Amino acid sequence: MSFLHLKSLHIIFVVTWFAGLFYIVRLFVYYAETEQKPEPEKSILQTQFALMQKRLWYGITWPSAILTVIMGLSLLHYYTPIPTWLWIKLGFVAGLLAYHLYCHRIFKQHQKGLIRQSSTQLRIWNEVATLFLVSIVFLVVVKNALDATWGVLGFIGLSVLLMLAIMLYKKLRKA
């Protein structure tokens, strides 16, 4: 298989992996929000969200993560010696894998009916995947750690502004 074929497959699986990560955490949020629902609505929704989580996690997210790593490792021999930007990217990918494993932990808790994080905590957790996405894409496209750093810092600044706006909105809504 050629470099461009492998790279195309790698990108496709990265996209489906991130789609799974973004959606699974949304399902975690919805699952956590069922805690305030009265019965039988609570049980019905938790059963449905647990099923949706299971299908997404094992049907899309895990296979996409595994295939992303396989395709990525298959591309490594085209980069000899491995450039600095790629080492940094691999560091971000390691962080993304740790994020994925922590999501797996939350998934297992929900499958047992346990809710340990609030919906607000899970909404914030969802943004961590976006930080990884922005960091990795900037790094791969510009192939320069400094430019990628500015991209990430800009995203963090925007995130802080959005959080402040959300907090202000909640205060105004309560008043």
Coordinates of N, CA, C and O in Angstrom, one line a residue:
M1 N 0.9 -1.2 0.0 CA 0.0 0.0 0.0 C 0.9 1.2 0.0 O 1.9 1.3 0.7
S2 N 0.5 2.2 -0.8 CA 1.4 3.4 -0.9 C 1.2 4.4 0.3 O 0.2 4.3 1.1
F3 N 2.1 5.3 0.4 CA 2.1 6.3 1.5 C 0.8 7.1 1.5 O 0.2 7.2 2.5
L4 N 0.3 7.5 0.3 CA -0.9 8.3 0.2 C -2.1 7.5 0.6 O -3.1 8.0 1.2
H5 N -2.1 6.2 0.3 CA -3.3 5.3 0.7 C -3.3 5.2 2.2 O -4.4 5.3 2.8
L6 N -2.1 4.9 2.8 CA -2.1 4.7 4.3 C -2.4 6.0 5.0 O -3.2 6.0 5.9
K7 N -2.0 7.2 4.4 CA -2.3 8.5 5.0 C -3.8 8.8 4.9 O -4.4 9.3 5.9
S8 N -4.4 8.4 3.8 CA -5.8 8.6 3.7 C -6.6 7.8 4.7 O -7.5 8.3 5.3
L9 N -6.2 6.5 4.8 CA -6.9 5.7 5.8 C -6.7 6.2 7.2 O -7.6 6.2 8.0
H10 N -5.5 6.6 7.5 CA -5.2 7.2 8.8 C -6.1 8.4 9.1 O -6.7 8.4 10.2
I11 N -6.2 9.3 8.2 CA -7.1 10.5 8.4 C -8.5 10.0 8.5 O -9.2 10.6 9.4
I12 N -9.0 9.1 7.7 CA -10.4 8.6 7.9 C -10.7 8.1 9.3 O -11.7 8.4 9.9
F13 N -9.7 7.2 9.8 CA -10.0 6.7 11.1 C -9.8 7.7 12.2 O -10.4 7.6 13.2
V14 N -8.9 8.7 12.0 CA -8.8 9.8 13.0 C -10.2 10.5 13.1 O -10.7 10.8 14.2
V15 N -10.8 10.8 11.9 CA -12.1 11.5 11.9 C -13.1 10.6 12.6 O -13.9 11.2 13.5
T16 N -13.2 9.4 12.3 CA -14.3 8.5 13.0 C -14.0 8.3 14.5 O -14.9 8.3 15.3
W17 N -12.7 8.3 14.9 CA -12.3 8.2 16.3 C -12.8 9.4 17.0 O -13.4 9.3 18.1
F18 N -12.5 10.6 16.5 CA -12.9 11.8 17.1 C -14.4 11.9 17.2 O -15.0 12.4 18.2
A19 N -15.1 11.5 16.1 CA -16.5 11.6 16.1 C -17.1 10.7 17.3 O -18.0 11.1 18.0
G20 N -16.5 9.5 17.4 CA -16.9 8.7 18.6 C -16.6 9.3 19.9 O -17.4 9.3 20.8
L21 N -15.4 9.9 20.1 CA -15.1 10.5 21.3 C -16.0 11.7 21.6 O -16.4 11.9 22.8
F22 N -16.3 12.5 20.6 CA -17.2 13.7 20.9 C -18.6 13.2 21.3 O -19.2 13.7 22.2
Y23 N -19.1 12.2 20.6 CA -20.4 11.8 20.8 C -20.6 11.0 22.1 O -21.5 11.1 22.8
I24 N -19.5 10.2 22.4 CA -19.7 9.4 23.7 C -19.8 10.3 24.9 O -20.5 10.0 25.8
V25 N -19.0 11.4 24.9 CA -19.1 12.2 26.1 C -20.4 13.0 26.1 O -21.0 13.2 27.2
R26 N -21.0 13.3 25.0 CA -22.4 13.8 24.9 C -23.3 12.8 25.5 O -24.2 13.2 26.3
L27 N -23.2 11.6 25.2 CA -24.0 10.5 25.8 C -23.8 10.4 27.3 O -24.7 10.2 28.0
F28 N -22.6 10.6 27.7 CA -22.3 10.7 29.2 C -23.0 11.8 29.8 O -23.6 11.6 30.9
V29 N -23.1 13.0 29.2 CA -23.8 14.1 29.7 C -25.3 13.8 29.8 O -25.9 14.0 30.9
Y30 N -25.8 13.2 28.8 CA -27.3 12.9 28.8 C -27.6 11.9 29.9 O -28.6 12.0 30.6
Y31 N -26.7 10.9 30.0 CA -26.9 9.9 31.0 C -26.9 10.5 32.4 O -27.7 10.2 33.3
A32 N -25.9 11.4 32.7 CA -25.8 12.0 34.0 C -27.0 12.9 34.3 O -27.5 12.9 35.4
E33 N -27.6 13.5 33.3 CA -28.7 14.3 33.5 C -30.0 13.6 33.8 O -31.0 14.1 34.3
T34 N -30.0 12.3 33.5 CA -31.2 11.4 33.8 C -31.3 11.3 35.3 O -32.4 10.9 35.8
E35 N -30.3 11.5 36.1 CA -30.3 11.3 37.5 C -31.4 12.2 38.2 O -32.0 11.8 39.2
Q36 N -31.7 13.3 37.6 CA -32.8 14.2 38.2 C -34.2 13.8 37.7 O -35.2 14.4 38.1
K37 N -34.3 12.9 36.8 CA -35.6 12.5 36.3 C -36.4 11.6 37.2 O -35.8 10.8 37.9
P38 N -37.7 11.7 37.2 CA -38.5 10.8 38.0 C -38.6 9.4 37.4 O -38.4 9.2 36.2
E39 N -38.9 8.4 38.2 CA -39.1 7.0 37.6 C -40.5 7.0 37.0 O -41.4 7.7 37.4
P40 N -40.7 6.3 36.0 CA -39.9 5.3 35.3 C -39.0 6.0 34.2 O -38.2 5.3 33.5
E41 N -39.2 7.3 33.9 CA -38.5 8.0 32.9 C -37.0 7.8 33.1 O -36.2 7.5 32.1
K42 N -36.5 7.9 34.3 CA -35.1 7.8 34.6 C -34.5 6.4 34.1 O -33.5 6.3 33.4
S43 N -35.2 5.4 34.5 CA -34.7 4.0 34.2 C -34.8 3.8 32.7 O -33.8 3.2 32.1
I44 N -35.8 4.2 32.0 CA -36.0 4.1 30.6 C -34.8 4.8 29.9 O -34.2 4.2 29.0
L45 N -34.6 6.0 30.2 CA -33.5 6.8 29.6 C -32.1 6.2 29.8 O -31.3 6.1 28.9
Q46 N -31.9 5.8 31.1 CA -30.6 5.3 31.4 C -30.3 4.0 30.6 O -29.2 3.8 30.1
T47 N -31.3 3.2 30.5 CA -31.2 1.9 29.7 C -30.9 2.2 28.3 O -30.0 1.6 27.7
Q48 N -31.6 3.2 27.7 CA -31.4 3.6 26.3 C -30.0 4.2 26.1 O -29.3 3.8 25.2
F49 N -29.6 5.1 27.0 CA -28.3 5.8 26.8 C -27.2 4.8 27.0 O -26.2 4.9 26.3
A50 N -27.3 3.9 27.9 CA -26.3 2.8 28.2 C -26.1 2.0 26.9 O -25.0 1.6 26.5
L51 N -27.2 1.6 26.3 CA -27.2 0.8 25.0 C -26.5 1.6 23.9 O -25.7 1.1 23.2
M52 N -26.9 2.9 23.8 CA -26.3 3.8 22.7 C -24.8 3.9 23.0 O -24.0 3.9 22.0
Q53 N -24.4 4.1 24.3 CA -23.0 4.2 24.6 C -22.2 2.9 24.2 O -21.2 3.0 23.6
K54 N -22.8 1.8 24.5 CA -22.2 0.5 24.2 C -22.0 0.3 22.7 O -20.9 -0.1 22.3
R55 N -23.0 0.6 21.9 CA -22.9 0.4 20.5 C -21.9 1.4 19.9 O -21.1 1.0 19.0
L56 N -21.9 2.6 20.3 CA -20.9 3.6 19.8 C -19.5 3.2 20.2 O -18.6 3.3 19.4
W57 N -19.3 2.9 21.5 CA -18.0 2.7 22.0 C -17.3 1.5 21.4 O -16.2 1.5 21.0
Y58 N -18.1 0.3 21.3 CA -17.5 -0.9 20.8 C -17.6 -1.0 19.2 O -16.8 -1.7 18.6
G59 N -18.6 -0.3 18.7 CA -18.8 -0.4 17.2 C -18.1 0.6 16.4 O -17.8 0.3 15.2
I60 N -17.8 1.8 17.0 CA -17.1 2.8 16.2 C -15.8 3.3 16.9 O -14.8 3.3 16.3
T61 N -15.9 3.7 18.2 CA -14.8 4.5 18.8 C -13.6 3.6 19.0 O -12.5 4.0 18.6
W62 N -13.7 2.4 19.6 CA -12.6 1.6 19.8 C -12.0 1.1 18.5 O -10.8 1.2 18.3
P63 N -12.8 0.6 17.6 CA -12.2 0.1 16.3 C -11.5 1.3 15.6 O -10.4 1.1 15.1
S64 N -12.0 2.5 15.6 CA -11.4 3.6 15.0 C -10.1 4.0 15.6 O -9.1 4.3 15.0
A65 N -10.0 3.9 17.0 CA -8.8 4.2 17.7 C -7.7 3.2 17.3 O -6.6 3.6 17.0
I66 N -8.1 2.0 17.3 CA -7.1 0.9 17.0 C -6.6 1.1 15.6 O -5.4 1.0 15.3
L67 N -7.5 1.3 14.6 CA -7.1 1.4 13.2 C -6.3 2.7 13.0 O -5.4 2.7 12.2
T68 N -6.6 3.8 13.7 CA -5.8 5.0 13.6 C -4.4 4.7 14.1 O -3.4 5.2 13.4
V69 N -4.2 4.0 15.2 CA -2.9 3.7 15.7 C -2.1 2.8 14.7 O -1.0 3.1 14.4
I70 N -2.8 1.8 14.2 CA -2.2 0.9 13.2 C -1.7 1.7 12.0 O -0.6 1.5 11.5
M71 N -2.6 2.5 11.4 CA -2.2 3.2 10.2 C -1.1 4.2 10.5 O -0.2 4.4 9.7
G72 N -1.2 4.9 11.7 CA -0.2 5.9 12.0 C 1.2 5.2 12.2 O 2.2 5.7 11.7
L73 N 1.2 4.1 12.8 CA 2.5 3.4 13.0 C 3.0 2.9 11.6 O 4.2 2.8 11.4
S74 N 2.1 2.5 10.7 CA 2.5 2.1 9.4 C 3.1 3.2 8.6 O 3.9 3.0 7.7
L75 N 2.8 4.4 9.0 CA 3.4 5.6 8.3 C 4.7 6.0 8.8 O 5.5 6.7 8.1
L76 N 5.0 5.6 10.0 CA 6.3 6.1 10.7 C 7.5 5.8 9.9 O 8.5 6.6 9.9
H77 N 7.6 4.7 9.2 CA 8.9 4.4 8.5 C 9.1 5.3 7.3 O 10.2 5.3 6.8
Y78 N 8.1 6.1 6.9 CA 8.3 7.0 5.8 C 9.0 8.3 6.3 O 9.4 9.1 5.6
Y79 N 9.0 8.5 7.7 CA 9.6 9.6 8.3 C 10.9 9.2 9.0 O 10.9 9.1 10.2
T80 N 12.0 9.0 8.3 CA 13.3 8.7 8.9 C 14.3 9.8 8.5 O 14.5 10.0 7.3
P81 N 15.0 10.4 9.5 CA 14.7 10.3 10.9 C 13.4 11.0 11.3 O 12.9 11.8 10.5
I82 N 12.8 10.6 12.4 CA 11.5 11.2 12.8 C 11.8 12.7 13.2 O 12.6 13.0 14.1
P83 N 11.0 13.6 12.5 CA 11.2 15.0 12.8 C 10.6 15.4 14.1 O 9.8 14.7 14.7
T84 N 11.1 16.6 14.7 CA 10.7 17.0 16.0 C 9.1 17.2 16.1 O 8.5 16.8 17.1
W85 N 8.5 17.8 15.0 CA 7.1 18.0 15.1 C 6.3 16.7 15.2 O 5.3 16.6 15.9
L86 N 6.9 15.6 14.6 CA 6.2 14.3 14.7 C 6.3 13.7 16.1 O 5.4 13.1 16.6
W87 N 7.5 13.9 16.8 CA 7.6 13.5 18.1 C 6.6 14.2 19.0 O 6.0 13.5 19.9
I88 N 6.4 15.5 18.8 CA 5.5 16.2 19.6 C 4.1 15.7 19.3 O 3.3 15.5 20.3
K89 N 3.8 15.5 18.1 CA 2.4 14.9 17.7 C 2.2 13.6 18.4 O 1.1 13.3 18.9
L90 N 3.2 12.7 18.4 CA 3.1 11.4 19.1 C 2.8 11.6 20.6 O 2.1 10.8 21.2
G91 N 3.4 12.7 21.2 CA 3.1 13.0 22.6 C 1.7 13.3 22.8 O 1.0 12.9 23.7
F92 N 1.1 14.1 21.8 CA -0.3 14.5 21.9 C -1.2 13.2 21.7 O -2.2 13.1 22.3
V93 N -0.8 12.4 20.8 CA -1.5 11.1 20.6 C -1.5 10.3 21.8 O -2.5 9.7 22.2
A94 N -0.4 10.2 22.5 CA -0.3 9.5 23.8 C -1.3 10.1 24.8 O -2.0 9.4 25.5
G95 N -1.4 11.4 24.8 CA -2.4 12.1 25.7 C -3.8 11.8 25.3 O -4.7 11.6 26.1
L96 N -4.0 11.7 24.0 CA -5.4 11.4 23.5 C -5.7 10.0 23.8 O -6.9 9.7 24.2
L97 N -4.8 9.1 23.8 CA -5.1 7.7 24.2 C -5.4 7.6 25.7 O -6.3 6.9 26.1
A98 N -4.7 8.4 26.5 CA -5.0 8.5 27.9 C -6.4 9.0 28.1 O -7.2 8.5 28.9
Y99 N -6.8 10.0 27.3 CA -8.2 10.6 27.4 C -9.2 9.5 27.0 O -10.2 9.3 27.7
H100 N -8.9 8.8 26.0 CA -9.7 7.7 25.5 C -9.9 6.6 26.6 O -11.1 6.2 26.9
L101 N -8.8 6.3 27.3 CA -8.9 5.3 28.4 C -9.7 5.8 29.6 O -10.5 5.0 30.2
Y102 N -9.6 7.1 29.8 CA -10.4 7.7 30.9 C -11.9 7.7 30.5 O -12.8 7.4 31.4
C103 N -12.2 7.9 29.3 CA -13.6 7.8 28.8 C -14.1 6.4 28.9 O -15.2 6.2 29.3
H104 N -13.2 5.4 28.7 CA -13.6 4.0 28.9 C -13.9 3.8 30.3 O -14.9 3.0 30.6
R105 N -13.2 4.4 31.2 CA -13.5 4.2 32.7 C -14.9 4.8 33.0 O -15.7 4.1 33.7
I106 N -15.2 6.0 32.4 CA -16.6 6.5 32.6 C -17.6 5.6 32.0 O -18.7 5.4 32.6
F107 N -17.3 5.1 30.8 CA -18.2 4.2 30.1 C -18.6 3.0 31.0 O -19.7 2.6 31.2
K108 N -17.5 2.4 31.6 CA -17.7 1.2 32.4 C -18.6 1.6 33.7 O -19.4 0.8 34.1
Q109 N -18.4 2.8 34.2 CA -19.2 3.2 35.4 C -20.6 3.3 35.0 O -21.5 2.8 35.7
H110 N -20.9 3.9 33.8 CA -22.3 4.1 33.4 C -22.9 2.8 33.1 O -24.1 2.6 33.3
Q111 N -22.1 1.8 32.6 CA -22.7 0.5 32.3 C -23.1 -0.2 33.6 O -24.0 -1.1 33.5
K112 N -22.5 0.2 34.7 CA -22.9 -0.4 36.0 C -23.9 0.5 36.7 O -24.3 0.2 37.8
G113 N -24.4 1.6 36.0 CA -25.3 2.5 36.7 C -24.8 3.5 37.6 O -25.5 4.1 38.4
L114 N -23.5 3.7 37.6 CA -22.8 4.7 38.4 C -22.6 6.0 37.7 O -22.2 6.0 36.6
I115 N -22.9 7.1 38.4 CA -22.7 8.4 37.9 C -21.8 9.1 38.9 O -22.2 9.5 40.0
R116 N -20.5 9.4 38.5 CA -19.6 10.0 39.4 C -19.3 11.5 39.0 O -18.7 12.2 39.8
Q117 N -19.6 11.9 37.8 CA -19.3 13.2 37.3 C -20.7 13.9 37.0 O -21.6 13.3 36.5
S118 N -20.7 15.2 37.3 CA -21.9 16.0 37.0 C -21.9 16.2 35.4 O -20.9 16.1 34.8
S119 N -23.1 16.6 34.9 CA -23.2 16.9 33.5 C -22.3 18.1 33.2 O -21.7 18.1 32.1
T120 N -22.1 19.1 34.1 CA -21.2 20.2 33.8 C -19.8 19.7 33.7 O -19.1 20.2 32.8
Q121 N -19.4 18.9 34.6 CA -18.0 18.3 34.6 C -17.8 17.6 33.2 O -16.7 17.7 32.6
L122 N -18.8 16.8 32.8 CA -18.7 16.1 31.6 C -18.7 17.0 30.4 O -18.0 16.7 29.4
R123 N -19.4 18.1 30.4 CA -19.4 19.1 29.3 C -18.0 19.7 29.2 O -17.5 19.9 28.1
I124 N -17.3 20.0 30.3 CA -16.0 20.5 30.3 C -15.0 19.4 29.8 O -14.1 19.7 28.9
W125 N -15.2 18.2 30.2 CA -14.4 17.1 29.8 C -14.4 16.9 28.3 O -13.5 16.6 27.6
N126 N -15.6 17.2 27.7 CA -15.8 17.0 26.2 C -14.8 18.0 25.5 O -14.4 17.7 24.4
E127 N -14.5 19.1 26.1 CA -13.6 20.1 25.4 C -12.2 19.6 25.4 O -11.4 20.1 24.6
V128 N -11.8 18.7 26.2 CA -10.4 18.2 26.2 C -10.1 17.6 24.9 O -9.0 17.8 24.3
A129 N -11.0 16.8 24.3 CA -10.8 16.2 23.0 C -10.6 17.2 22.0 O -9.8 17.1 21.0
T130 N -11.3 18.4 22.1 CA -11.1 19.4 21.1 C -9.7 20.0 21.2 O -9.1 20.3 20.2
L131 N -9.2 20.2 22.4 CA -7.8 20.6 22.6 C -6.9 19.7 21.9 O -5.9 20.2 21.2
F132 N -7.0 18.4 22.0 CA -6.2 17.5 21.4 C -6.3 17.6 19.8 O -5.3 17.6 19.1
L133 N -7.5 17.7 19.4 CA -7.7 17.8 17.9 C -7.0 19.1 17.4 O -6.3 19.0 16.4
V134 N -7.3 20.2 18.0 CA -6.6 21.5 17.5 C -5.1 21.3 17.6 O -4.4 21.7 16.6
S135 N -4.6 20.8 18.6 CA -3.1 20.7 18.8 C -2.5 19.8 17.7 O -1.5 20.2 17.1
I136 N -3.1 18.7 17.5 CA -2.6 17.7 16.5 C -2.7 18.2 15.1 O -1.8 18.2 14.3
V137 N -3.9 18.8 14.8 CA -4.1 19.3 13.4 C -3.1 20.5 13.1 O -2.4 20.5 12.1
F138 N -3.0 21.4 14.0 CA -2.0 22.5 13.8 C -0.6 22.0 13.6 O 0.1 22.4 12.7
L139 N -0.2 21.0 14.4 CA 1.1 20.5 14.4 C 1.4 19.8 13.1 O 2.4 20.0 12.4
V140 N 0.4 19.0 12.6 CA 0.6 18.2 11.4 C 0.6 19.2 10.2 O 1.4 19.0 9.2
V141 N -0.2 20.2 10.2 CA -0.3 21.1 9.0 C 0.9 22.0 8.9 O 1.5 22.2 7.9
V142 N 1.2 22.7 10.1 CA 2.3 23.7 10.0 C 3.7 23.1 10.3 O 4.7 23.7 10.0
K143 N 3.7 21.9 10.9 CA 4.9 21.2 11.2 C 5.9 22.0 12.0 O 7.1 22.0 11.7
N144 N 5.3 22.8 12.9 CA 6.2 23.7 13.7 C 5.5 23.8 15.0 O 4.4 24.2 15.2
A145 N 6.3 23.5 16.1 CA 5.8 23.4 17.4 C 5.3 24.8 17.9 O 4.3 24.9 18.6
L146 N 6.0 25.9 17.5 CA 5.7 27.2 18.0 C 4.3 27.6 17.4 O 3.5 28.2 18.2
D147 N 4.1 27.4 16.1 CA 2.8 27.8 15.5 C 1.7 27.0 16.1 O 0.6 27.5 16.4
A148 N 1.9 25.7 16.4 CA 0.9 24.9 17.0 C 0.6 25.4 18.4 O -0.5 25.4 18.9
T149 N 1.6 25.8 19.1 CA 1.4 26.4 20.5 C 0.5 27.6 20.5 O -0.4 27.7 21.3
W150 N 0.8 28.5 19.5 CA -0.1 29.6 19.4 C -1.5 29.2 19.1 O -2.5 29.8 19.6
G151 N -1.7 28.2 18.2 CA -3.1 27.7 17.9 C -3.8 27.2 19.1 O -4.9 27.5 19.4
V152 N -3.0 26.4 19.9 CA -3.6 25.9 21.2 C -3.9 27.0 22.2 O -5.0 27.0 22.8
L153 N -3.0 27.9 22.3 CA -3.2 29.0 23.3 C -4.5 29.8 22.8 O -5.3 30.3 23.7
G154 N -4.6 30.1 21.5 CA -5.8 30.8 21.0 C -7.1 30.0 21.4 O -8.1 30.6 21.8
F155 N -7.0 28.7 21.2 CA -8.2 27.9 21.5 C -8.5 27.9 23.0 O -9.7 28.0 23.4
I156 N -7.5 27.8 23.8 CA -7.7 27.9 25.3 C -8.3 29.3 25.7 O -9.2 29.3 26.5
G157 N -7.8 30.3 25.1 CA -8.3 31.7 25.3 C -9.8 31.7 24.9 O -10.6 32.3 25.7
L158 N -10.1 31.2 23.8 CA -11.5 31.1 23.3 C -12.4 30.3 24.3 O -13.5 30.7 24.6
S159 N -11.8 29.2 24.8 CA -12.5 28.3 25.7 C -12.8 29.1 27.0 O -13.9 29.0 27.6
V160 N -11.9 29.8 27.5 CA -12.0 30.6 28.7 C -13.2 31.7 28.5 O -14.0 31.8 29.4
L161 N -13.1 32.3 27.4 CA -14.2 33.3 27.1 C -15.6 32.7 27.0 O -16.5 33.2 27.6
L162 N -15.6 31.5 26.4 CA -16.9 30.8 26.4 C -17.4 30.4 27.7 O -18.6 30.5 28.1
M163 N -16.5 29.9 28.6 CA -16.9 29.5 30.0 C -17.4 30.7 30.7 O -18.4 30.6 31.5
L164 N -16.7 31.8 30.6 CA -17.1 33.0 31.3 C -18.5 33.5 30.8 O -19.4 33.9 31.6
A165 N -18.8 33.3 29.5 CA -20.1 33.7 28.9 C -21.1 32.7 29.4 O -22.3 33.2 29.7
I166 N -20.8 31.5 29.6 CA -21.8 30.5 30.1 C -22.1 30.8 31.5 O -23.3 30.8 31.9
M167 N -21.1 31.1 32.3 CA -21.3 31.5 33.7 C -22.2 32.7 33.9 O -23.1 32.8 34.7
L168 N -21.9 33.7 33.0 CA -22.7 34.9 33.0 C -24.1 34.7 32.7 O -25.1 35.2 33.3
Y169 N -24.3 33.9 31.6 CA -25.6 33.5 31.2 C -26.4 32.8 32.3 O -27.6 33.1 32.5
K170 N -25.8 31.9 33.0 CA -26.4 31.1 34.1 C -26.8 32.1 35.2 O -27.9 32.0 35.8
K171 N -26.0 33.1 35.5 CA -26.3 34.1 36.6 C -27.5 35.0 36.1 O -28.4 35.2 36.9
L172 N -27.5 35.4 34.9 CA -28.5 36.2 34.4 C -29.9 35.5 34.3 O -30.9 36.0 34.6
R173 N -29.8 34.2 34.0 CA -31.0 33.4 33.9 C -31.6 33.2 35.3 O -32.8 33.1 35.4
K174 N -30.8 33.0 36.3 CA -31.3 32.9 37.7 C -31.9 34.1 38.3 O -32.7 34.1 39.2
A175 N -31.4 35.3 37.8 CA -31.8 36.6 38.3 C -33.2 36.9 37.9 O -33.9 36.4 37.1

